[in-house]
Short mmCIF file of C-alpha atoms in Angstrom, two decimals:
data_model
loop_
_atom_site.label_atom_id
_atom_site.label_comp_id
_atom_site.label_asym_id
_atom_site.label_seq_id
_atom_site.Cartn_x
_atom_site.Cartn_y
_atom_site.Cartn_z
CA GLN A 1 14.88 -5.56 6.66
CA VAL A 2 11.72 -3.48 7.14
CA HIS A 3 9.42 -3.74 10.14
CA ALA A 4 6.25 -2.08 8.92
CA VAL A 5 3.24 -1.15 11.03
CA GLU A 6 0.06 0.15 9.40
CA SER A 7 -2.44 2.53 10.97
CA GLY A 8 -5.31 4.77 9.96
CA GLY A 9 -7.95 2.24 9.01
CA GLY A 10 -11.53 2.46 10.19
CA LEU A 11 -15.17 2.73 9.23
CA VAL A 12 -16.19 5.38 6.71
CA GLN A 13 -19.26 6.08 4.61
CA ALA A 14 -19.17 5.75 0.86
CA GLY A 15 -17.72 8.88 -0.70
CA GLY A 16 -15.57 9.57 2.33
CA SER A 17 -11.80 9.64 2.75
CA LEU A 18 -9.15 7.98 4.87
CA ARG A 19 -5.38 8.23 5.07
CA LEU A 20 -3.40 5.13 5.90
CA SER A 21 0.13 5.25 7.28
CA CYS A 22 2.84 2.62 7.34
CA ALA A 23 5.76 3.29 9.67
CA ASP A 24 9.07 1.46 9.61
CA SER A 25 11.13 1.31 12.78
CA THR A 26 14.32 -0.08 11.22
CA ARG A 27 15.44 3.08 9.38
CA THR A 28 16.02 1.11 6.17
CA PHE A 29 12.82 2.29 4.53
CA SER A 30 14.35 4.56 1.91
CA SER A 31 16.14 1.72 0.10
CA TYR A 32 12.93 -0.19 -0.69
CA ILE A 33 10.12 -0.01 -3.16
CA MET A 34 6.96 0.25 -1.07
CA GLY A 35 3.52 -0.97 -1.98
CA TRP A 36 -0.05 -1.09 -0.71
CA PHE A 37 -2.07 -4.26 -1.19
CA ARG A 38 -5.52 -5.21 0.06
CA GLN A 39 -7.43 -8.37 0.78
CA ALA A 40 -11.21 -8.58 0.98
CA PRO A 41 -12.96 -11.50 2.71
CA GLY A 42 -12.87 -14.61 0.55
CA LYS A 43 -10.61 -13.00 -2.04
CA GLU A 44 -6.93 -13.12 -2.85
CA ARG A 45 -4.61 -10.32 -1.84
CA GLU A 46 -4.47 -7.77 -4.64
CA PHE A 47 -2.16 -4.97 -5.66
CA GLY A 48 -3.23 -1.39 -5.05
CA SER A 49 -0.30 0.95 -5.55
CA ALA A 50 3.48 1.14 -5.41
CA ILE A 51 6.12 3.83 -5.16
CA GLY A 52 9.82 3.67 -5.78
CA TRP A 53 12.46 3.96 -8.44
CA PHE A 54 10.03 3.29 -11.28
CA ALA A 55 10.16 5.28 -14.50
CA GLY A 56 7.09 7.24 -13.48
CA GLY A 57 7.63 6.95 -9.76
CA THR A 58 4.31 5.27 -8.96
CA HIS A 59 1.94 2.58 -10.17
CA TYR A 60 -1.75 2.15 -9.43
CA ALA A 61 -4.28 -0.58 -9.99
CA ASP A 62 -7.12 0.46 -12.28
CA ALA A 63 -9.60 0.01 -9.42
CA VAL A 64 -8.02 2.81 -7.39
CA LYS A 65 -6.46 5.04 -10.02
CA GLY A 66 -7.64 8.62 -9.70
CA ARG A 67 -9.00 8.08 -6.19
CA PHE A 68 -5.98 6.89 -4.17
CA THR A 69 -2.59 8.58 -3.84
CA ILE A 70 0.52 6.84 -2.57
CA SER A 71 3.36 8.88 -1.10
CA ARG A 72 6.35 8.41 1.13
CA ASP A 73 8.43 10.42 3.57
CA ASP A 74 11.82 8.74 3.67
CA ALA A 75 13.09 11.07 6.38
CA GLU A 76 10.25 9.88 8.62
CA ASN A 77 10.38 6.28 7.35
CA THR A 78 6.67 6.44 6.60
CA LEU A 79 4.50 5.41 3.67
CA TYR A 80 1.05 6.92 3.13
CA LEU A 81 -2.07 6.08 1.18
CA LYS A 82 -4.66 8.83 0.81
CA MET A 83 -7.97 7.31 -0.21
CA ASN A 84 -10.73 9.53 -1.56
CA SER A 85 -14.19 8.78 -2.95
CA LEU A 86 -14.25 5.48 -1.12
CA LYS A 87 -16.65 2.77 -2.28
CA PRO A 88 -18.07 -0.25 -0.45
CA GLU A 89 -15.95 -2.46 -2.71
CA ASP A 90 -12.84 -0.86 -1.20
CA THR A 91 -13.62 -2.69 2.04
CA ALA A 92 -10.62 -4.88 2.86
CA VAL A 93 -7.60 -5.32 5.08
CA TYR A 94 -4.89 -3.05 3.72
CA TYR A 95 -1.25 -4.10 3.91
CA CYS A 96 1.94 -2.21 3.21
CA ALA A 97 4.88 -4.15 1.86
CA ALA A 98 8.54 -3.60 0.99
CA SER A 99 10.52 -4.88 -1.96
CA ARG A 100 13.99 -4.65 -3.43
CA ARG A 101 13.13 -6.94 -6.34
CA ALA A 102 10.09 -5.34 -7.95
CA ASP A 103 10.42 -3.33 -11.16
CA ASP A 104 8.17 -1.72 -13.76
CA SER A 105 6.99 -5.11 -15.00
CA THR A 106 6.60 -6.92 -11.65
CA TYR A 107 5.50 -4.25 -9.15
CA TYR A 108 2.04 -5.84 -8.75
CA LEU A 109 3.26 -9.32 -7.78
CA THR A 110 2.98 -10.18 -4.09
CA ASP A 111 5.95 -12.56 -4.21
CA LYS A 112 8.25 -9.67 -5.12
CA TYR A 113 7.62 -8.12 -1.68
CA ALA A 114 9.63 -9.62 1.16
CA PHE A 115 8.33 -7.67 4.15
CA TRP A 116 4.70 -7.12 5.11
CA GLY A 117 2.88 -5.24 7.82
CA GLN A 118 0.11 -6.79 9.90
CA GLY A 119 -2.65 -4.96 8.05
CA THR A 120 -5.29 -2.39 8.95
CA GLN A 121 -9.02 -2.83 8.34
CA VAL A 122 -10.89 -0.40 6.11
CA THR A 123 -14.66 -0.71 6.01
CA VAL A 124 -16.77 1.44 3.69
CA SER A 125 -20.50 1.48 4.37
CA SER A 126 -23.06 2.19 1.67
#
């Protein structure tokens, strides 16, 4: 199983950038599809991006496509999310998650991800 710990969140002005990291201490990271999800106050957790053995390698939600980039370093057991051109509506707790069940048709479903980090807060001021 994956034990994921997120870091890199914080307060940033609109238009700014942040890079989130998700580190796994169990050294099993490379065998999982990894995803980033986010949850804003009063809203359901939503898919952001995923990386793994998909046909194109990655998937992005329309809300972040072109602004966010997901990447992974399997040798370092670390997942990254580079976020550019941040908007106030990007404010949320960001979670990384690991899955062995997701595929090209189910990558956005939270119930396909078995292991979750504790989350890191991202706040974008206007």
